[in-house]
Amino acid sequence: MKIDESLILKLEQLARLQLSTTERTAIQEDLNRILEMVEKLEELDTEGIEPLTYINEDVNVLREDVVRGQTGRADALRNAPDQDSEYFRVPKVIPSKK
């Protein structure tokens, strides 16, 4: 496959870009070089080679979730600038429809 100017123009339109002629030419050359590298990789004999799932053998060691430093509702609401019995009251952030 070869990247031509019409494909670059289509990509430019889809991405809503406004490229100069120089930029279009540079992108076209870069994409063609990338395709050449992929074609070169396709020449490799991969018969009998398992697909790579993980780069290394390490396994995630996760810590146990422990609840610490909890603040009760009454303590949290005590410092609230505005509250409604059990809840924080905050300014409306969604504009109303008119």
mmCIF file of N, CA and C in Angstrom:
data_model
loop_
_atom_site.group_PDB
_atom_site.id
_atom_site.type_symbol
_atom_site.label_atom_id
_atom_site.label_comp_id
_atom_site.label_asym_id
_atom_site.label_seq_id
_atom_site.Cartn_x
_atom_site.Cartn_y
_atom_site.Cartn_z
ATOM 1 N N MET A 1 0.839 -1.180 0.000
ATOM 2 C CA MET A 1 0.000 0.000 0.000
ATOM 3 C C MET A 1 0.877 1.234 0.000
ATOM 4 N N LYS A 2 0.496 2.208 -0.749
ATOM 5 C CA LYS A 2 1.239 3.451 -0.833
ATOM 6 C C LYS A 2 0.318 4.601 -0.415
ATOM 7 N N ILE A 3 0.834 5.462 0.416
ATOM 8 C CA ILE A 3 0.068 6.631 0.852
ATOM 9 C C ILE A 3 0.217 7.708 -0.218
ATOM 10 N N ASP A 4 -0.916 8.159 -0.756
ATOM 11 C CA ASP A 4 -0.858 9.206 -1.772
ATOM 12 C C ASP A 4 -1.507 10.486 -1.244
ATOM 13 N N GLU A 5 -1.454 11.525 -2.051
ATOM 14 C CA GLU A 5 -1.946 12.835 -1.623
ATOM 15 C C GLU A 5 -3.440 12.822 -1.338
ATOM 16 N N SER A 6 -4.209 12.034 -2.105
ATOM 17 C CA SER A 6 -5.655 12.004 -1.879
ATOM 18 C C SER A 6 -5.980 11.418 -0.500
ATOM 19 N N LEU A 7 -5.203 10.417 -0.055
ATOM 20 C CA LEU A 7 -5.431 9.852 1.270
ATOM 21 C C LEU A 7 -5.068 10.866 2.354
ATOM 22 N N ILE A 8 -3.998 11.590 2.155
ATOM 23 C CA ILE A 8 -3.596 12.624 3.116
ATOM 24 C C ILE A 8 -4.685 13.687 3.208
ATOM 25 N N LEU A 9 -5.240 14.099 2.076
ATOM 26 C CA LEU A 9 -6.310 15.103 2.086
ATOM 27 C C LEU A 9 -7.544 14.578 2.825
ATOM 28 N N LYS A 10 -7.847 13.308 2.639
ATOM 29 C CA LYS A 10 -8.993 12.711 3.328
ATOM 30 C C LYS A 10 -8.747 12.662 4.841
ATOM 31 N N LEU A 11 -7.535 12.244 5.242
ATOM 32 C CA LEU A 11 -7.184 12.217 6.661
ATOM 33 C C LEU A 11 -7.225 13.615 7.265
ATOM 34 N N GLU A 12 -6.757 14.586 6.498
ATOM 35 C CA GLU A 12 -6.782 15.982 6.946
ATOM 36 C C GLU A 12 -8.215 16.427 7.216
ATOM 37 N N GLN A 13 -9.114 16.062 6.328
ATOM 38 C CA GLN A 13 -10.519 16.435 6.492
ATOM 39 C C GLN A 13 -11.135 15.718 7.694
ATOM 40 N N LEU A 14 -10.885 14.409 7.829
ATOM 41 C CA LEU A 14 -11.447 13.648 8.940
ATOM 42 C C LEU A 14 -10.958 14.151 10.293
ATOM 43 N N ALA A 15 -9.703 14.559 10.348
ATOM 44 C CA ALA A 15 -9.123 15.047 11.600
ATOM 45 C C ALA A 15 -9.362 16.533 11.801
ATOM 46 N N ARG A 16 -10.042 17.137 10.837
ATOM 47 C CA ARG A 16 -10.334 18.581 10.879
ATOM 48 C C ARG A 16 -9.052 19.413 11.069
ATOM 49 N N LEU A 17 -8.072 19.080 10.244
ATOM 50 C CA LEU A 17 -6.800 19.798 10.258
ATOM 51 C C LEU A 17 -6.712 20.703 9.045
ATOM 52 N N GLN A 18 -5.873 21.695 9.149
ATOM 53 C CA GLN A 18 -5.575 22.560 8.005
ATOM 54 C C GLN A 18 -4.055 22.563 7.857
ATOM 55 N N LEU A 19 -3.572 21.712 6.963
ATOM 56 C CA LEU A 19 -2.135 21.545 6.787
ATOM 57 C C LEU A 19 -1.650 22.302 5.562
ATOM 58 N N SER A 20 -0.422 22.751 5.646
ATOM 59 C CA SER A 20 0.200 23.370 4.485
ATOM 60 C C SER A 20 0.690 22.276 3.541
ATOM 61 N N THR A 21 1.064 22.655 2.340
ATOM 62 C CA THR A 21 1.575 21.685 1.369
ATOM 63 C C THR A 21 2.822 21.001 1.903
ATOM 64 N N THR A 22 3.682 21.751 2.571
ATOM 65 C CA THR A 22 4.906 21.188 3.146
ATOM 66 C C THR A 22 4.580 20.155 4.219
ATOM 67 N N GLU A 23 3.609 20.476 5.071
ATOM 68 C CA GLU A 23 3.220 19.546 6.126
ATOM 69 C C GLU A 23 2.601 18.276 5.537
ATOM 70 N N ARG A 24 1.775 18.434 4.512
ATOM 71 C CA ARG A 24 1.175 17.268 3.855
ATOM 72 C C ARG A 24 2.250 16.350 3.289
ATOM 73 N N THR A 25 3.233 16.942 2.632
ATOM 74 C CA THR A 25 4.320 16.165 2.044
ATOM 75 C C THR A 25 5.109 15.431 3.125
ATOM 76 N N ALA A 26 5.385 16.115 4.237
ATOM 77 C CA ALA A 26 6.152 15.501 5.327
ATOM 78 C C ALA A 26 5.366 14.341 5.936
ATOM 79 N N ILE A 27 4.078 14.516 6.153
ATOM 80 C CA ILE A 27 3.256 13.447 6.724
ATOM 81 C C ILE A 27 3.178 12.266 5.765
ATOM 82 N N GLN A 28 3.033 12.552 4.494
ATOM 83 C CA GLN A 28 2.971 11.488 3.489
ATOM 84 C C GLN A 28 4.261 10.675 3.500
ATOM 85 N N GLU A 29 5.407 11.349 3.550
ATOM 86 C CA GLU A 29 6.690 10.648 3.583
ATOM 87 C C GLU A 29 6.827 9.817 4.860
ATOM 88 N N ASP A 30 6.429 10.393 6.009
ATOM 89 C CA ASP A 30 6.518 9.666 7.277
ATOM 90 C C ASP A 30 5.645 8.407 7.260
ATOM 91 N N LEU A 31 4.405 8.541 6.793
ATOM 92 C CA LEU A 31 3.510 7.391 6.759
ATOM 93 C C LEU A 31 4.019 6.315 5.798
ATOM 94 N N ASN A 32 4.583 6.714 4.668
ATOM 95 C CA ASN A 32 5.148 5.735 3.737
ATOM 96 C C ASN A 32 6.338 5.007 4.352
ATOM 97 N N ARG A 33 7.175 5.726 5.120
ATOM 98 C CA ARG A 33 8.306 5.081 5.800
ATOM 99 C C ARG A 33 7.812 4.082 6.848
ATOM 100 N N ILE A 34 6.743 4.442 7.567
ATOM 101 C CA ILE A 34 6.184 3.528 8.572
ATOM 102 C C ILE A 34 5.681 2.261 7.885
ATOM 103 N N LEU A 35 4.973 2.416 6.773
ATOM 104 C CA LEU A 35 4.475 1.249 6.047
ATOM 105 C C LEU A 35 5.617 0.381 5.531
ATOM 106 N N GLU A 36 6.705 0.986 5.092
ATOM 107 C CA GLU A 36 7.864 0.223 4.637
ATOM 108 C C GLU A 36 8.455 -0.600 5.782
ATOM 109 N N MET A 37 8.499 -0.019 6.997
ATOM 110 C CA MET A 37 9.022 -0.756 8.149
ATOM 111 C C MET A 37 8.126 -1.948 8.471
ATOM 112 N N VAL A 38 6.806 -1.754 8.411
ATOM 113 C CA VAL A 38 5.877 -2.849 8.688
ATOM 114 C C VAL A 38 6.033 -3.940 7.637
ATOM 115 N N GLU A 39 6.170 -3.563 6.370
ATOM 116 C CA GLU A 39 6.374 -4.555 5.310
ATOM 117 C C GLU A 39 7.665 -5.325 5.531
ATOM 118 N N LYS A 40 8.694 -4.655 6.012
ATOM 119 C CA LYS A 40 9.971 -5.318 6.305
ATOM 120 C C LYS A 40 9.783 -6.340 7.428
ATOM 121 N N LEU A 41 8.991 -5.993 8.442
ATOM 122 C CA LEU A 41 8.742 -6.923 9.541
ATOM 123 C C LEU A 41 7.959 -8.145 9.077
ATOM 124 N N GLU A 42 7.100 -7.967 8.080
ATOM 125 C CA GLU A 42 6.312 -9.091 7.568
ATOM 126 C C GLU A 42 7.189 -10.145 6.898
ATOM 127 N N GLU A 43 8.415 -9.785 6.524
ATOM 128 C CA GLU A 43 9.326 -10.736 5.898
ATOM 129 C C GLU A 43 9.907 -11.732 6.902
ATOM 130 N N LEU A 44 9.823 -11.439 8.202
ATOM 131 C CA LEU A 44 10.397 -12.309 9.224
ATOM 132 C C LEU A 44 9.629 -13.615 9.323
ATOM 133 N N ASP A 45 10.361 -14.691 9.572
ATOM 134 C CA ASP A 45 9.748 -16.003 9.767
ATOM 135 C C ASP A 45 9.365 -16.117 11.241
ATOM 136 N N THR A 46 8.070 -16.124 11.511
ATOM 137 C CA THR A 46 7.591 -16.217 12.888
ATOM 138 C C THR A 46 6.970 -17.578 13.185
ATOM 139 N N GLU A 47 7.253 -18.561 12.367
ATOM 140 C CA GLU A 47 6.722 -19.913 12.556
ATOM 141 C C GLU A 47 7.229 -20.486 13.874
ATOM 142 N N GLY A 48 6.309 -20.956 14.712
ATOM 143 C CA GLY A 48 6.677 -21.585 15.977
ATOM 144 C C GLY A 48 6.983 -20.620 17.105
ATOM 145 N N ILE A 49 6.820 -19.333 16.884
ATOM 146 C CA ILE A 49 7.088 -18.354 17.934
ATOM 147 C C ILE A 49 5.757 -17.939 18.554
ATOM 148 N N GLU A 50 5.674 -18.069 19.893
ATOM 149 C CA GLU A 50 4.446 -17.716 20.579
ATOM 150 C C GLU A 50 4.277 -16.196 20.627
ATOM 151 N N PRO A 51 3.041 -15.717 20.531
ATOM 152 C CA PRO A 51 2.809 -14.274 20.648
ATOM 153 C C PRO A 51 3.223 -13.774 22.027
ATOM 154 N N LEU A 52 3.738 -12.566 22.073
ATOM 155 C CA LEU A 52 4.171 -11.961 23.328
ATOM 156 C C LEU A 52 2.960 -11.381 24.036
ATOM 157 N N THR A 53 2.670 -11.912 25.220
ATOM 158 C CA THR A 53 1.554 -11.396 26.002
ATOM 159 C C THR A 53 2.044 -10.355 26.994
ATOM 160 N N TYR A 54 3.116 -10.680 27.703
ATOM 161 C CA TYR A 54 3.689 -9.762 28.684
ATOM 162 C C TYR A 54 5.174 -9.604 28.390
ATOM 163 N N ILE A 55 5.692 -8.436 28.638
ATOM 164 C CA ILE A 55 7.104 -8.180 28.369
ATOM 165 C C ILE A 55 7.984 -8.849 29.409
ATOM 166 N N ASN A 56 7.522 -8.880 30.672
ATOM 167 C CA ASN A 56 8.323 -9.539 31.706
ATOM 168 C C ASN A 56 7.450 -10.494 32.506
ATOM 169 N N GLU A 57 8.080 -11.242 33.370
ATOM 170 C CA GLU A 57 7.398 -12.281 34.136
ATOM 171 C C GLU A 57 6.844 -11.769 35.465
ATOM 172 N N ASP A 58 7.045 -10.490 35.784
ATOM 173 C CA ASP A 58 6.605 -9.956 37.073
ATOM 174 C C ASP A 58 5.091 -10.026 37.202
ATOM 175 N N VAL A 59 4.659 -10.267 38.424
ATOM 176 C CA VAL A 59 3.234 -10.302 38.734
ATOM 177 C C VAL A 59 2.945 -9.140 39.678
ATOM 178 N N ASN A 60 1.832 -8.468 39.474
ATOM 179 C CA ASN A 60 1.480 -7.368 40.361
ATOM 180 C C ASN A 60 1.292 -7.858 41.786
ATOM 181 N N VAL A 61 1.923 -7.166 42.693
ATOM 182 C CA VAL A 61 1.734 -7.457 44.103
ATOM 183 C C VAL A 61 0.934 -6.299 44.659
ATOM 184 N N LEU A 62 -0.322 -6.566 44.945
ATOM 185 C CA LEU A 62 -1.209 -5.506 45.401
ATOM 186 C C LEU A 62 -1.363 -5.585 46.912
ATOM 187 N N ARG A 63 -1.445 -4.437 47.540
ATOM 188 C CA ARG A 63 -1.645 -4.410 48.981
ATOM 189 C C ARG A 63 -3.130 -4.572 49.285
ATOM 190 N N GLU A 64 -3.413 -5.009 50.467
ATOM 191 C CA GLU A 64 -4.788 -5.148 50.926
ATOM 192 C C GLU A 64 -5.372 -3.759 51.175
ATOM 193 N N ASP A 65 -6.601 -3.532 50.752
ATOM 194 C CA ASP A 65 -7.258 -2.257 51.018
ATOM 195 C C ASP A 65 -7.632 -2.189 52.496
ATOM 196 N N VAL A 66 -7.169 -1.127 53.141
ATOM 197 C CA VAL A 66 -7.459 -0.936 54.556
ATOM 198 C C VAL A 66 -8.023 0.472 54.718
ATOM 199 N N VAL A 67 -9.179 0.561 55.368
ATOM 200 C CA VAL A 67 -9.794 1.860 55.617
ATOM 201 C C VAL A 67 -9.072 2.500 56.791
ATOM 202 N N ARG A 68 -8.578 3.739 56.569
ATOM 203 C CA ARG A 68 -7.873 4.456 57.632
ATOM 204 C C ARG A 68 -8.303 5.905 57.624
ATOM 205 N N GLY A 69 -8.294 6.526 58.758
ATOM 206 C CA GLY A 69 -8.547 7.955 58.873
ATOM 207 C C GLY A 69 -9.936 8.373 58.417
ATOM 208 N N GLN A 70 -10.942 7.593 58.755
ATOM 209 C CA GLN A 70 -12.305 7.932 58.362
ATOM 210 C C GLN A 70 -12.800 9.134 59.148
ATOM 211 N N THR A 71 -13.586 9.951 58.467
ATOM 212 C CA THR A 71 -14.239 11.073 59.120
ATOM 213 C C THR A 71 -15.726 10.796 59.107
ATOM 214 N N GLY A 72 -16.344 10.918 60.270
ATOM 215 C CA GLY A 72 -17.775 10.676 60.358
ATOM 216 C C GLY A 72 -18.569 11.786 59.685
ATOM 217 N N ARG A 73 -19.829 11.496 59.392
ATOM 218 C CA ARG A 73 -20.693 12.459 58.721
ATOM 219 C C ARG A 73 -20.834 13.743 59.536
ATOM 220 N N ALA A 74 -21.045 13.612 60.828
ATOM 221 C CA ALA A 74 -21.237 14.797 61.677
ATOM 222 C C ALA A 74 -19.991 15.677 61.672
ATOM 223 N N ASP A 75 -18.811 15.048 61.760
ATOM 224 C CA ASP A 75 -17.565 15.832 61.741
ATOM 225 C C ASP A 75 -17.362 16.530 60.398
ATOM 226 N N ALA A 76 -17.667 15.836 59.301
ATOM 227 C CA ALA A 76 -17.494 16.427 57.976
ATOM 228 C C ALA A 76 -18.457 17.596 57.782
ATOM 229 N N LEU A 77 -19.693 17.425 58.193
ATOM 230 C CA LEU A 77 -20.689 18.481 58.013
ATOM 231 C C LEU A 77 -20.446 19.676 58.934
ATOM 232 N N ARG A 78 -19.753 19.451 60.027
ATOM 233 C CA ARG A 78 -19.471 20.541 60.963
ATOM 234 C C ARG A 78 -18.688 21.671 60.270
ATOM 235 N N ASN A 79 -17.795 21.345 59.335
ATOM 236 C CA ASN A 79 -16.984 22.352 58.645
ATOM 237 C C ASN A 79 -17.573 22.793 57.310
ATOM 238 N N ALA A 80 -18.734 22.269 56.958
ATOM 239 C CA ALA A 80 -19.338 22.617 55.671
ATOM 240 C C ALA A 80 -19.890 24.040 55.718
ATOM 241 N N PRO A 81 -19.651 24.815 54.644
ATOM 242 C CA PRO A 81 -20.198 26.174 54.626
ATOM 243 C C PRO A 81 -21.724 26.181 54.559
ATOM 244 N N ASP A 82 -22.313 25.157 53.952
ATOM 245 C CA ASP A 82 -23.763 25.063 53.868
ATOM 246 C C ASP A 82 -24.136 23.592 53.883
ATOM 247 N N GLN A 83 -25.161 23.239 54.638
ATOM 248 C CA GLN A 83 -25.554 21.840 54.749
ATOM 249 C C GLN A 83 -27.066 21.713 54.861
ATOM 250 N N ASP A 84 -27.537 20.510 54.594
ATOM 251 C CA ASP A 84 -28.962 20.214 54.689
ATOM 252 C C ASP A 84 -29.090 18.904 55.463
ATOM 253 N N SER A 85 -29.161 18.966 56.733
ATOM 254 C CA SER A 85 -29.229 17.855 57.685
ATOM 255 C C SER A 85 -28.130 16.822 57.466
ATOM 256 N N GLU A 86 -28.232 15.959 56.450
ATOM 257 C CA GLU A 86 -27.233 14.905 56.255
ATOM 258 C C GLU A 86 -26.339 15.118 55.041
ATOM 259 N N TYR A 87 -26.523 16.224 54.305
ATOM 260 C CA TYR A 87 -25.830 16.398 53.031
ATOM 261 C C TYR A 87 -25.147 17.757 52.946
ATOM 262 N N PHE A 88 -24.099 17.807 52.114
ATOM 263 C CA PHE A 88 -23.488 19.081 51.773
ATOM 264 C C PHE A 88 -24.408 19.792 50.792
ATOM 265 N N ARG A 89 -24.578 21.074 50.936
ATOM 266 C CA ARG A 89 -25.346 21.858 49.971
ATOM 267 C C ARG A 89 -24.326 22.660 49.162
ATOM 268 N N VAL A 90 -24.415 22.513 47.844
ATOM 269 C CA VAL A 90 -23.469 23.190 46.950
ATOM 270 C C VAL A 90 -24.240 24.019 45.939
ATOM 271 N N PRO A 91 -23.587 25.013 45.326
ATOM 272 C CA PRO A 91 -24.267 25.820 44.305
ATOM 273 C C PRO A 91 -24.616 24.976 43.080
ATOM 274 N N LYS A 92 -25.693 25.329 42.432
ATOM 275 C CA LYS A 92 -26.115 24.642 41.229
ATOM 276 C C LYS A 92 -25.092 24.914 40.137
ATOM 277 N N VAL A 93 -24.651 23.850 39.439
ATOM 278 C CA VAL A 93 -23.634 24.009 38.405
ATOM 279 C C VAL A 93 -24.177 23.740 37.011
ATOM 280 N N ILE A 94 -25.403 23.230 36.910
ATOM 281 C CA ILE A 94 -26.009 22.951 35.616
ATOM 282 C C ILE A 94 -26.957 24.096 35.291
ATOM 283 N N PRO A 95 -26.748 24.772 34.148
ATOM 284 C CA PRO A 95 -27.632 25.895 33.834
ATOM 285 C C PRO A 95 -29.053 25.398 33.539
ATOM 286 N N SER A 96 -30.018 26.179 33.953
ATOM 287 C CA SER A 96 -31.400 25.785 33.697
ATOM 288 C C SER A 96 -31.793 26.144 32.270
ATOM 289 N N LYS A 97 -32.685 25.363 31.698
ATOM 290 C CA LYS A 97 -33.166 25.619 30.339
ATOM 291 C C LYS A 97 -34.244 26.682 30.404
ATOM 292 N N LYS A 98 -34.204 27.588 29.450
ATOM 293 C CA LYS A 98 -35.188 28.671 29.438
ATOM 294 C C LYS A 98 -36.122 28.532 28.269
#
